[in-house]
């Protein structure tokens, strides 16, 4: 497993942008698929996006497609989530997740990832 630390959350107006970062420990980061989930108040965790190990293929939830971009820098052991055109419904705690050698697929769930960060709050005001 890896240790994950998110940063970059904050308060932004609707239509604005934020970039979240997730720094991972360990020397085998490149072998980990990385994902972002979010949890709004009173709701369950929801998948946002993921990026595979190896090819760097990506997958997005429909709700963020075209607005959010996930990217990874293996040299820095970091994955990023660029969030543009933010909406009030994007307000949530955002969690970074990692899993070794997880294949790219279209139906990620919490159970697919074994390592989680502590979360970072994103608040979008209307």
Short mmCIF file of C-alpha atoms in Angstrom, two decimals:
data_model
loop_
_atom_site.label_atom_id
_atom_site.label_comp_id
_atom_site.label_asym_id
_atom_site.label_seq_id
_atom_site.Cartn_x
_atom_site.Cartn_y
_atom_site.Cartn_z
CA UNK A 1 0.00 0.00 0.00
CA UNK A 2 0.94 3.64 -0.37
CA UNK A 3 0.36 6.66 1.82
CA UNK A 4 -1.67 9.40 0.12
CA UNK A 5 -1.96 13.08 1.01
CA UNK A 6 -4.38 15.36 -0.82
CA UNK A 7 -4.12 19.13 -1.08
CA UNK A 8 -5.56 21.99 -3.08
CA UNK A 9 -9.13 22.08 -1.87
CA UNK A 10 -10.89 25.30 -0.98
CA UNK A 11 -13.78 27.64 -1.66
CA UNK A 12 -14.47 28.78 -5.20
CA UNK A 13 -17.33 30.47 -7.00
CA UNK A 14 -19.40 28.61 -9.53
CA UNK A 15 -17.65 28.60 -12.88
CA UNK A 16 -14.23 28.73 -11.27
CA UNK A 17 -11.40 26.23 -11.19
CA UNK A 18 -9.35 24.31 -8.66
CA UNK A 19 -6.51 21.83 -8.96
CA UNK A 20 -6.23 19.07 -6.43
CA UNK A 21 -3.00 17.20 -5.83
CA UNK A 22 -2.39 13.82 -4.28
CA UNK A 23 1.15 12.97 -3.23
CA UNK A 24 1.98 9.31 -2.77
CA UNK A 25 4.75 7.64 -0.83
CA UNK A 26 6.72 4.68 -2.10
CA UNK A 27 8.97 3.84 -5.01
CA UNK A 28 6.45 1.93 -7.11
CA UNK A 29 3.94 4.73 -7.74
CA UNK A 30 4.07 4.06 -11.45
CA UNK A 31 2.52 0.64 -10.86
CA UNK A 32 -0.55 2.08 -9.14
CA UNK A 33 -3.83 3.02 -10.72
CA UNK A 34 -5.02 6.25 -9.12
CA UNK A 35 -8.55 7.45 -8.60
CA UNK A 36 -10.58 10.31 -7.20
CA UNK A 37 -13.84 9.88 -5.35
CA UNK A 38 -16.01 12.47 -3.65
CA UNK A 39 -18.51 12.48 -0.82
CA UNK A 40 -21.13 15.18 -0.46
CA UNK A 41 -22.73 15.78 2.96
CA UNK A 42 -25.08 12.96 3.87
CA UNK A 43 -24.26 10.98 0.74
CA UNK A 44 -22.07 8.02 -0.10
CA UNK A 45 -18.71 8.07 -1.84
CA UNK A 46 -19.02 8.51 -5.58
CA UNK A 47 -16.47 7.75 -8.25
CA UNK A 48 -15.12 10.79 -10.10
CA UNK A 49 -12.23 9.67 -12.27
CA UNK A 50 -9.31 7.27 -12.52
CA UNK A 51 -6.04 6.94 -14.37
CA UNK A 52 -4.38 3.63 -15.04
CA UNK A 53 -0.84 2.58 -14.38
CA UNK A 54 1.27 1.95 -17.48
CA UNK A 55 -0.66 3.46 -20.40
CA UNK A 56 -2.16 6.29 -18.37
CA UNK A 57 -5.61 5.65 -19.73
CA UNK A 58 -8.38 7.60 -18.05
CA UNK A 59 -12.05 7.22 -17.23
CA UNK A 60 -14.51 9.81 -15.98
CA UNK A 61 -17.92 9.82 -14.39
CA UNK A 62 -20.50 11.37 -16.69
CA UNK A 63 -21.11 14.19 -14.21
CA UNK A 64 -17.57 15.55 -14.63
CA UNK A 65 -16.71 14.55 -18.17
CA UNK A 66 -15.45 17.54 -20.15
CA UNK A 67 -14.87 19.61 -17.01
CA UNK A 68 -12.39 17.60 -14.94
CA UNK A 69 -9.03 16.21 -16.01
CA UNK A 70 -6.91 13.67 -14.18
CA UNK A 71 -3.17 13.49 -14.80
CA UNK A 72 -0.19 11.86 -13.15
CA UNK A 73 3.48 12.70 -12.80
CA UNK A 74 5.31 9.50 -11.96
CA UNK A 75 8.57 11.37 -11.36
CA UNK A 76 6.87 13.33 -8.57
CA UNK A 77 4.69 10.48 -7.27
CA UNK A 78 1.72 12.79 -7.70
CA UNK A 79 -1.69 12.65 -9.32
CA UNK A 80 -3.65 15.79 -10.12
CA UNK A 81 -7.30 16.61 -10.61
CA UNK A 82 -7.91 19.78 -12.60
CA UNK A 83 -11.48 20.91 -12.05
CA UNK A 84 -12.93 23.56 -14.35
CA UNK A 85 -16.40 25.04 -14.72
CA UNK A 86 -17.18 24.07 -11.17
CA UNK A 87 -20.79 23.82 -10.07
CA UNK A 88 -22.35 23.97 -6.59
CA UNK A 89 -23.16 20.27 -6.92
CA UNK A 90 -19.43 19.55 -7.09
CA UNK A 91 -19.20 20.53 -3.42
CA UNK A 92 -17.83 17.54 -1.52
CA UNK A 93 -14.85 16.08 0.24
CA UNK A 94 -12.56 14.73 -2.46
CA UNK A 95 -10.55 11.60 -1.77
CA UNK A 96 -7.56 10.23 -3.60
CA UNK A 97 -7.28 6.45 -3.90
CA UNK A 98 -4.67 4.00 -5.17
CA UNK A 99 -4.47 0.35 -6.10
CA UNK A 100 -1.52 -1.63 -7.45
CA UNK A 101 -1.81 -2.92 -11.01
CA UNK A 102 -5.56 -2.24 -11.22
CA UNK A 103 -6.73 -2.50 -14.81
CA UNK A 104 -8.58 0.36 -16.48
CA UNK A 105 -12.33 -0.24 -16.53
CA UNK A 106 -15.60 1.62 -16.57
CA UNK A 107 -17.17 0.67 -13.27
CA UNK A 108 -14.83 1.58 -10.46
CA UNK A 109 -16.07 1.30 -6.91
CA UNK A 110 -14.59 1.95 -3.51
CA UNK A 111 -13.70 -1.72 -3.13
CA UNK A 112 -11.33 -1.51 -6.11
CA UNK A 113 -8.89 0.70 -4.22
CA UNK A 114 -6.93 -0.32 -1.13
CA UNK A 115 -5.21 2.95 -0.20
CA UNK A 116 -7.00 6.20 0.56
CA UNK A 117 -6.07 9.73 1.49
CA UNK A 118 -7.66 11.77 4.25
CA UNK A 119 -9.69 13.93 1.87
CA UNK A 120 -9.77 17.60 0.98
CA UNK A 121 -12.84 19.82 1.06
CA UNK A 122 -14.05 21.52 -2.10
CA UNK A 123 -16.85 24.05 -1.73
CA UNK A 124 -18.43 25.73 -4.74
CA UNK A 125 -20.61 28.73 -4.00
CA UNK A 126 -23.44 29.79 -6.27
#
